[in-house]
Amino acid sequence: MTDTKDIKPKKVTLRAFFIKNPNLTTATSEVYDNLLDRLQKSETTEERCMLLNVEDPNKEKDLISYYEDLNISKSIFATMLRIAPGEDAQHITDELLKRKIFSIDDLENLEENKLEITPAICRDHYYFSLNNEYLVTNLPGNRTITNLQTYIGWFIKNELLEFTPIIIPPTDTKLSDLKGIVVKDPINTPTSTSVSNDKSNTNLSTTHEKSIRLNKYVINIIKDLLRDNKTLQETELGQLISAELLIKFKKPKKMSEDEYKKILGAYLKPVADLDNISFRPTNGKSIIKGKDLLKTKIVDIDVTKTGKISEPALLQEMSKFLIELKLDEKKTT
């Protein structure tokens, strides 16, 4: 039997997001207050299930299965699940869905008891914590925050809810010195890669509609140039070509650094693979990867004998991070 003393803590990366306040009459977004109210009024976890698509044969759903209200930090800690009908993963029974809350440990206990009633399985889970101003989560870096934003907006009936990645200036470089974005192939990019025409608001387009493989366009151009070459196949061209797109932009003089951070964060928000997005400074220094601009914190979390992270330990670290974000804001104002 493995001694728990021999189990090393797991390094968990926490990502930080700013919660946009769409209310003109309140100082904050009031997401914490509204979410807590809805959670407390829901009698079962089943009431918190959001169907992703009515036409989806898999009938996948997102839900908050567990939550805690933290009075000291005035925040909510919660577990997000994605479930679907099936019998090949952790089981979620009708009995669980009738509970007010259930934890990942409850799923483990059901597995050990080998219950046979399995209306759904847990495909995925992660954690988040939020107050009225910030959200932190251990959602993997290769996944966007959009699904969580959609779920919470649906649950509290606020379609204007928006989570934007918090941007931090790179070492020895001001954000205003970033003059271009290099997009490499392959990458999920906004369909509009030019500067926004709305001069009164932002200077970057943040609409995310479809995936674009840059080398597909380059291949078509080269094929037109080499029409007489019958032996060169498209697959061969694809192996030879690595395309890049350079988007130039500038910070308006009247725009504050804080507002500029939010615009850059909004640009990076819909991009899953930030290894393929880089920022080019004007000072000639090496380009900066998009992921290096995001506010994150790496924490050590204890794990159980089965390799599961300690939820109480994660809760504490997320609460600390939320407080640190507030303190950082005060330092810059």
Short mmCIF file of C-alpha atoms in Angstrom, two decimals:
data_model
loop_
_atom_site.label_atom_id
_atom_site.label_comp_id
_atom_site.label_asym_id
_atom_site.label_seq_id
_atom_site.Cartn_x
_atom_site.Cartn_y
_atom_site.Cartn_z
CA MET A 1 0.00 0.00 0.00
CA THR A 2 1.30 3.44 -0.94
CA ASP A 3 2.05 5.71 2.00
CA THR A 4 0.31 9.07 1.62
CA LYS A 5 3.55 10.70 2.74
CA ASP A 6 5.18 9.45 -0.47
CA ILE A 7 2.56 11.08 -2.70
CA LYS A 8 3.90 14.35 -4.06
CA PRO A 9 1.63 17.40 -4.48
CA LYS A 10 0.40 18.11 -7.97
CA LYS A 11 1.22 21.38 -9.70
CA VAL A 12 -2.00 23.04 -10.86
CA THR A 13 -2.13 26.10 -13.10
CA LEU A 14 -4.84 28.60 -12.18
CA ARG A 15 -6.01 31.00 -14.90
CA ALA A 16 -7.41 34.45 -14.08
CA PHE A 17 -10.27 36.29 -15.79
CA PHE A 18 -11.79 39.73 -15.41
CA ILE A 19 -15.60 39.83 -15.18
CA LYS A 20 -16.96 42.65 -17.29
CA ASN A 21 -19.61 44.75 -15.58
CA PRO A 22 -22.45 45.45 -18.04
CA ASN A 23 -24.51 47.27 -15.39
CA LEU A 24 -24.37 51.06 -15.47
CA THR A 25 -26.08 51.36 -12.10
CA THR A 26 -23.84 49.05 -10.04
CA ALA A 27 -20.15 49.16 -9.14
CA THR A 28 -19.58 45.48 -9.96
CA SER A 29 -21.11 42.77 -12.14
CA GLU A 30 -23.01 41.20 -9.17
CA VAL A 31 -22.29 37.76 -10.65
CA TYR A 32 -21.37 36.37 -7.24
CA ASP A 33 -24.62 37.59 -5.69
CA ASN A 34 -26.78 36.36 -8.56
CA LEU A 35 -25.06 32.99 -8.85
CA LEU A 36 -25.27 32.36 -5.11
CA ASP A 37 -28.96 33.23 -5.11
CA ARG A 38 -29.70 30.83 -7.99
CA LEU A 39 -27.62 28.04 -6.45
CA GLN A 40 -29.34 28.34 -3.10
CA LYS A 41 -32.78 28.32 -4.70
CA SER A 42 -32.08 25.21 -6.80
CA GLU A 43 -33.21 22.13 -4.89
CA THR A 44 -31.43 19.54 -7.05
CA THR A 45 -28.38 19.36 -9.28
CA GLU A 46 -30.72 18.28 -12.06
CA GLU A 47 -32.20 21.81 -12.06
CA ARG A 48 -28.75 23.11 -12.90
CA CYS A 49 -28.26 20.96 -16.00
CA MET A 50 -27.87 22.92 -19.24
CA LEU A 51 -28.37 20.94 -22.46
CA LEU A 52 -25.68 21.98 -24.92
CA ASN A 53 -27.72 21.31 -28.06
CA VAL A 54 -31.25 19.93 -28.37
CA GLU A 55 -30.31 18.21 -31.65
CA ASP A 56 -27.20 16.54 -30.24
CA PRO A 57 -27.80 12.75 -30.12
CA ASN A 58 -25.36 12.50 -27.19
CA LYS A 59 -27.47 14.92 -25.13
CA GLU A 60 -24.41 16.36 -23.40
CA LYS A 61 -25.09 18.67 -20.48
CA ASP A 62 -23.08 21.04 -18.29
CA LEU A 63 -23.87 21.52 -14.62
CA ILE A 64 -22.54 22.76 -11.30
CA SER A 65 -22.57 19.64 -9.15
CA TYR A 66 -20.99 21.10 -6.03
CA TYR A 67 -20.47 24.57 -4.56
CA GLU A 68 -19.43 26.35 -1.39
CA ASP A 69 -20.10 29.94 -0.39
CA LEU A 70 -16.97 31.44 1.16
CA ASN A 71 -17.88 34.29 3.50
CA ILE A 72 -14.38 35.62 4.17
CA SER A 73 -13.36 36.07 0.53
CA LYS A 74 -16.97 36.66 -0.61
CA SER A 75 -16.61 34.11 -3.38
CA ILE A 76 -18.10 30.86 -4.64
CA PHE A 77 -16.07 27.69 -5.18
CA ALA A 78 -17.72 25.22 -7.56
CA THR A 79 -17.27 22.01 -9.53
CA MET A 80 -18.28 21.96 -13.21
CA LEU A 81 -19.23 18.69 -14.86
CA ARG A 82 -20.02 17.67 -18.41
CA ILE A 83 -22.25 14.62 -18.54
CA ALA A 84 -23.83 12.46 -21.23
CA PRO A 85 -25.72 9.14 -21.44
CA GLY A 86 -23.46 6.12 -21.40
CA GLU A 87 -21.82 3.38 -19.40
CA ASP A 88 -18.09 3.75 -20.04
CA ALA A 89 -17.01 6.28 -17.41
CA GLN A 90 -17.82 7.54 -13.92
CA HIS A 91 -21.52 7.04 -13.34
CA ILE A 92 -24.00 9.74 -12.38
CA THR A 93 -27.18 8.19 -11.10
CA ASP A 94 -30.68 9.58 -10.68
CA GLU A 95 -30.04 9.56 -6.96
CA LEU A 96 -27.09 11.92 -7.39
CA LEU A 97 -29.02 14.27 -9.65
CA LYS A 98 -31.75 14.54 -7.03
CA ARG A 99 -29.27 15.79 -4.44
CA LYS A 100 -28.69 19.45 -3.70
CA ILE A 101 -24.96 18.93 -4.33
CA PHE A 102 -22.58 16.04 -4.94
CA SER A 103 -18.80 15.91 -5.15
CA ILE A 104 -16.23 14.00 -7.17
CA ASP A 105 -15.71 11.85 -4.07
CA ASP A 106 -19.38 10.88 -4.26
CA LEU A 107 -18.75 9.62 -7.80
CA GLU A 108 -15.79 7.59 -6.55
CA ASN A 109 -17.92 6.04 -3.81
CA LEU A 110 -20.60 5.04 -6.31
CA GLU A 111 -17.98 3.36 -8.45
CA GLU A 112 -16.76 1.38 -5.47
CA ASN A 113 -20.31 0.31 -4.61
CA LYS A 114 -20.84 -0.77 -8.25
CA LEU A 115 -24.34 0.66 -8.57
CA GLU A 116 -25.99 -0.44 -11.81
CA ILE A 117 -28.36 2.47 -12.46
CA THR A 118 -26.34 4.65 -14.83
CA PRO A 119 -28.40 7.26 -16.67
CA ALA A 120 -25.33 9.39 -17.40
CA ILE A 121 -21.55 9.45 -17.27
CA CYS A 122 -19.11 12.18 -16.27
CA ARG A 123 -17.06 13.04 -19.35
CA ASP A 124 -15.10 15.86 -17.79
CA HIS A 125 -14.82 18.07 -14.72
CA TYR A 126 -12.92 21.12 -13.52
CA TYR A 127 -13.20 23.76 -10.80
CA PHE A 128 -13.70 27.50 -10.65
CA SER A 129 -14.07 30.23 -8.07
CA LEU A 130 -15.47 33.72 -8.59
CA ASN A 131 -16.50 36.93 -6.89
CA ASN A 132 -18.17 39.95 -8.44
CA GLU A 133 -15.00 41.04 -10.22
CA TYR A 134 -12.79 38.06 -11.02
CA LEU A 135 -12.92 34.38 -11.89
CA VAL A 136 -10.15 31.82 -11.48
CA THR A 137 -10.19 28.25 -12.76
CA ASN A 138 -8.02 25.19 -13.32
CA LEU A 139 -9.58 24.74 -16.78
CA PRO A 140 -6.72 23.50 -19.03
CA GLY A 141 -4.96 26.18 -21.05
CA ASN A 142 -5.87 24.56 -24.37
CA ARG A 143 -9.58 25.17 -23.71
CA THR A 144 -11.34 28.51 -23.89
CA ILE A 145 -13.50 30.00 -21.14
CA THR A 146 -16.48 30.32 -23.49
CA ASN A 147 -18.36 27.22 -22.29
CA LEU A 148 -18.22 28.29 -18.64
CA GLN A 149 -19.26 31.83 -19.57
CA THR A 150 -22.21 30.45 -21.53
CA TYR A 151 -23.28 28.19 -18.69
CA ILE A 152 -23.17 30.79 -15.93
CA GLY A 153 -24.84 33.37 -18.18
CA TRP A 154 -27.61 30.84 -18.88
CA PHE A 155 -28.00 29.87 -15.22
CA ILE A 156 -28.25 33.41 -13.84
CA LYS A 157 -30.14 34.65 -16.93
CA ASN A 158 -27.55 37.24 -17.93
CA GLU A 159 -26.74 37.04 -21.63
CA LEU A 160 -24.31 39.98 -21.33
CA LEU A 161 -22.00 38.12 -18.94
CA GLU A 162 -18.40 38.14 -20.18
CA PHE A 163 -15.15 36.69 -18.85
CA THR A 164 -11.95 38.14 -20.32
CA PRO A 165 -8.42 36.78 -19.69
CA ILE A 166 -6.33 39.08 -17.51
CA ILE A 167 -3.23 40.30 -19.35
CA ILE A 168 0.10 41.07 -17.68
CA PRO A 169 2.90 43.10 -19.31
CA PRO A 170 5.93 41.01 -20.36
CA THR A 171 9.24 41.67 -18.62
CA ASP A 172 10.92 44.89 -19.77
CA THR A 173 8.18 45.56 -22.34
CA LYS A 174 5.12 47.77 -22.12
CA LEU A 175 1.88 46.50 -23.61
CA SER A 176 1.76 49.66 -25.70
CA ASP A 177 5.05 48.55 -27.31
CA LEU A 178 3.42 45.47 -28.81
CA LYS A 179 2.86 46.44 -32.43
CA GLY A 180 1.99 43.20 -34.16
CA ILE A 181 0.54 39.72 -33.73
CA VAL A 182 2.04 36.75 -35.54
CA VAL A 183 -0.47 33.98 -36.24
CA LYS A 184 1.07 30.67 -37.29
CA ASP A 185 -0.61 27.75 -38.99
CA PRO A 186 -2.54 25.86 -37.72
CA ILE A 187 -4.51 28.11 -35.37
CA ASN A 188 -8.09 28.95 -34.44
CA THR A 189 -8.32 32.64 -35.32
CA PRO A 190 -11.03 35.25 -35.59
CA THR A 191 -12.39 35.43 -39.13
CA SER A 192 -11.68 39.12 -39.13
CA THR A 193 -7.93 39.59 -38.68
CA SER A 194 -7.80 43.28 -39.31
CA VAL A 195 -8.07 46.32 -37.10
CA SER A 196 -11.61 47.03 -36.00
CA ASN A 197 -13.47 49.81 -37.83
CA ASP A 198 -15.12 50.92 -34.60
CA LYS A 199 -12.72 53.69 -33.61
CA SER A 200 -14.85 54.78 -30.69
CA ASN A 201 -14.47 51.49 -28.87
CA THR A 202 -11.67 49.00 -29.54
CA ASN A 203 -9.00 48.57 -32.15
CA LEU A 204 -9.02 44.77 -32.31
CA SER A 205 -11.68 42.46 -33.69
CA THR A 206 -12.70 39.75 -31.21
CA THR A 207 -15.34 37.89 -33.25
CA HIS A 208 -14.57 34.15 -33.32
CA GLU A 209 -16.51 32.31 -36.00
CA LYS A 210 -14.45 29.58 -37.64
CA SER A 211 -11.04 27.93 -37.92
CA ILE A 212 -8.63 29.02 -40.63
CA ARG A 213 -5.62 27.07 -41.83
CA LEU A 214 -3.32 29.72 -43.25
CA ASN A 215 -1.32 27.33 -45.40
CA LYS A 216 -4.49 26.33 -47.31
CA TYR A 217 -4.56 29.78 -48.90
CA VAL A 218 -0.83 29.73 -49.59
CA ILE A 219 -1.12 26.29 -51.22
CA ASN A 220 -3.84 27.55 -53.57
CA ILE A 221 -1.68 30.50 -54.60
CA ILE A 222 1.35 28.29 -55.29
CA LYS A 223 -0.77 25.78 -57.22
CA ASP A 224 -1.92 28.62 -59.50
CA LEU A 225 1.70 29.65 -60.04
CA LEU A 226 2.80 26.09 -60.79
CA ARG A 227 0.00 24.96 -63.05
CA ASP A 228 2.43 23.34 -65.46
CA ASN A 229 3.94 21.14 -62.76
CA LYS A 230 1.73 18.02 -62.77
CA THR A 231 3.85 16.01 -60.34
CA LEU A 232 3.71 18.33 -57.31
CA GLN A 233 0.82 17.15 -55.13
CA GLU A 234 -1.11 19.19 -52.54
CA THR A 235 0.07 16.87 -49.74
CA GLU A 236 3.67 17.58 -50.71
CA LEU A 237 3.04 21.31 -50.71
CA GLY A 238 1.45 21.09 -47.27
CA GLN A 239 4.62 19.46 -45.91
CA LEU A 240 6.80 22.20 -47.37
CA ILE A 241 4.77 25.23 -46.31
CA SER A 242 4.51 26.83 -42.90
CA ALA A 243 2.42 29.99 -43.15
CA GLU A 244 2.38 33.04 -40.90
CA LEU A 245 0.06 36.01 -40.74
CA LEU A 246 1.25 39.33 -39.32
CA ILE A 247 -1.42 41.63 -37.92
CA LYS A 248 -0.25 45.16 -37.12
CA PHE A 249 -2.00 47.36 -34.60
CA LYS A 250 -1.32 50.26 -32.27
CA LYS A 251 -2.57 51.59 -28.96
CA PRO A 252 -4.63 54.78 -29.35
CA LYS A 253 -3.08 57.68 -27.46
CA LYS A 254 -6.20 58.39 -25.42
CA MET A 255 -6.73 54.77 -24.40
CA SER A 256 -5.62 53.82 -20.89
CA GLU A 257 -3.22 50.94 -20.29
CA ASP A 258 -5.91 49.14 -18.29
CA GLU A 259 -8.41 49.35 -21.16
CA TYR A 260 -5.73 48.20 -23.57
CA LYS A 261 -5.13 45.13 -21.40
CA LYS A 262 -8.79 44.22 -21.60
CA ILE A 263 -8.79 44.57 -25.40
CA LEU A 264 -5.75 42.30 -25.76
CA GLY A 265 -7.39 39.84 -23.37
CA ALA A 266 -10.57 39.88 -25.46
CA TYR A 267 -8.50 39.11 -28.56
CA LEU A 268 -6.83 36.09 -26.94
CA LYS A 269 -10.03 34.82 -25.31
CA PRO A 270 -11.39 32.68 -28.20
CA VAL A 271 -7.99 31.20 -29.08
CA ALA A 272 -7.38 27.73 -27.68
CA ASP A 273 -3.79 27.09 -28.88
CA LEU A 274 -1.89 30.16 -27.70
CA ASP A 275 1.44 28.58 -28.66
CA ASN A 276 0.64 29.66 -32.22
CA ILE A 277 -0.13 33.28 -31.31
CA SER A 278 2.82 35.60 -30.68
CA PHE A 279 3.22 39.33 -30.11
CA ARG A 280 6.00 41.31 -31.78
CA PRO A 281 7.45 44.30 -29.85
CA THR A 282 8.82 47.39 -31.58
CA ASN A 283 12.08 47.30 -29.64
CA GLY A 284 13.48 44.43 -31.70
CA LYS A 285 13.33 41.89 -28.90
CA SER A 286 12.19 38.33 -29.55
CA ILE A 287 8.48 37.79 -30.03
CA ILE A 288 6.34 36.95 -27.00
CA LYS A 289 3.99 33.97 -27.01
CA GLY A 290 0.35 34.70 -26.28
CA LYS A 291 0.25 32.33 -23.30
CA ASP A 292 3.05 34.32 -21.63
CA LEU A 293 0.81 37.40 -21.49
CA LEU A 294 -1.92 35.66 -19.50
CA LYS A 295 -2.22 36.05 -15.75
CA THR A 296 -1.75 32.61 -14.19
CA LYS A 297 -0.57 31.12 -10.92
CA ILE A 298 1.00 27.69 -10.40
CA VAL A 299 0.11 26.13 -7.04
CA ASP A 300 0.98 22.87 -5.33
CA ILE A 301 -2.12 20.85 -4.42
CA ASP A 302 -2.13 17.67 -2.34
CA VAL A 303 -3.56 14.57 -4.00
CA THR A 304 -5.38 11.52 -2.67
CA LYS A 305 -4.24 7.90 -2.91
CA THR A 306 -6.23 7.60 -6.14
CA GLY A 307 -4.51 10.65 -7.64
CA LYS A 308 -7.42 13.08 -7.22
CA ILE A 309 -6.54 16.62 -6.18
CA SER A 310 -7.60 17.81 -2.74
CA GLU A 311 -10.66 20.01 -3.26
CA PRO A 312 -10.28 21.87 0.09
CA ALA A 313 -6.67 22.71 -0.77
CA LEU A 314 -7.68 23.90 -4.25
CA LEU A 315 -10.50 25.96 -2.74
CA GLN A 316 -8.03 27.76 -0.45
CA GLU A 317 -5.58 28.49 -3.25
CA MET A 318 -8.32 29.84 -5.51
CA SER A 319 -9.58 32.11 -2.71
CA LYS A 320 -6.06 33.42 -2.15
CA PHE A 321 -5.66 34.09 -5.87
CA LEU A 322 -8.91 36.09 -6.00
CA ILE A 323 -7.69 38.25 -3.11
CA GLU A 324 -4.30 38.74 -4.80
CA LEU A 325 -6.01 39.89 -7.99
CA LYS A 326 -7.92 42.53 -6.04
CA LEU A 327 -4.74 43.71 -4.32
CA ASP A 328 -2.92 43.92 -7.68
CA GLU A 329 -5.75 46.07 -9.01
CA LYS A 330 -5.41 48.50 -6.09
CA LYS A 331 -1.66 48.79 -6.70
CA THR A 332 -2.19 49.87 -10.29
CA THR A 333 -4.94 52.42 -9.55
#
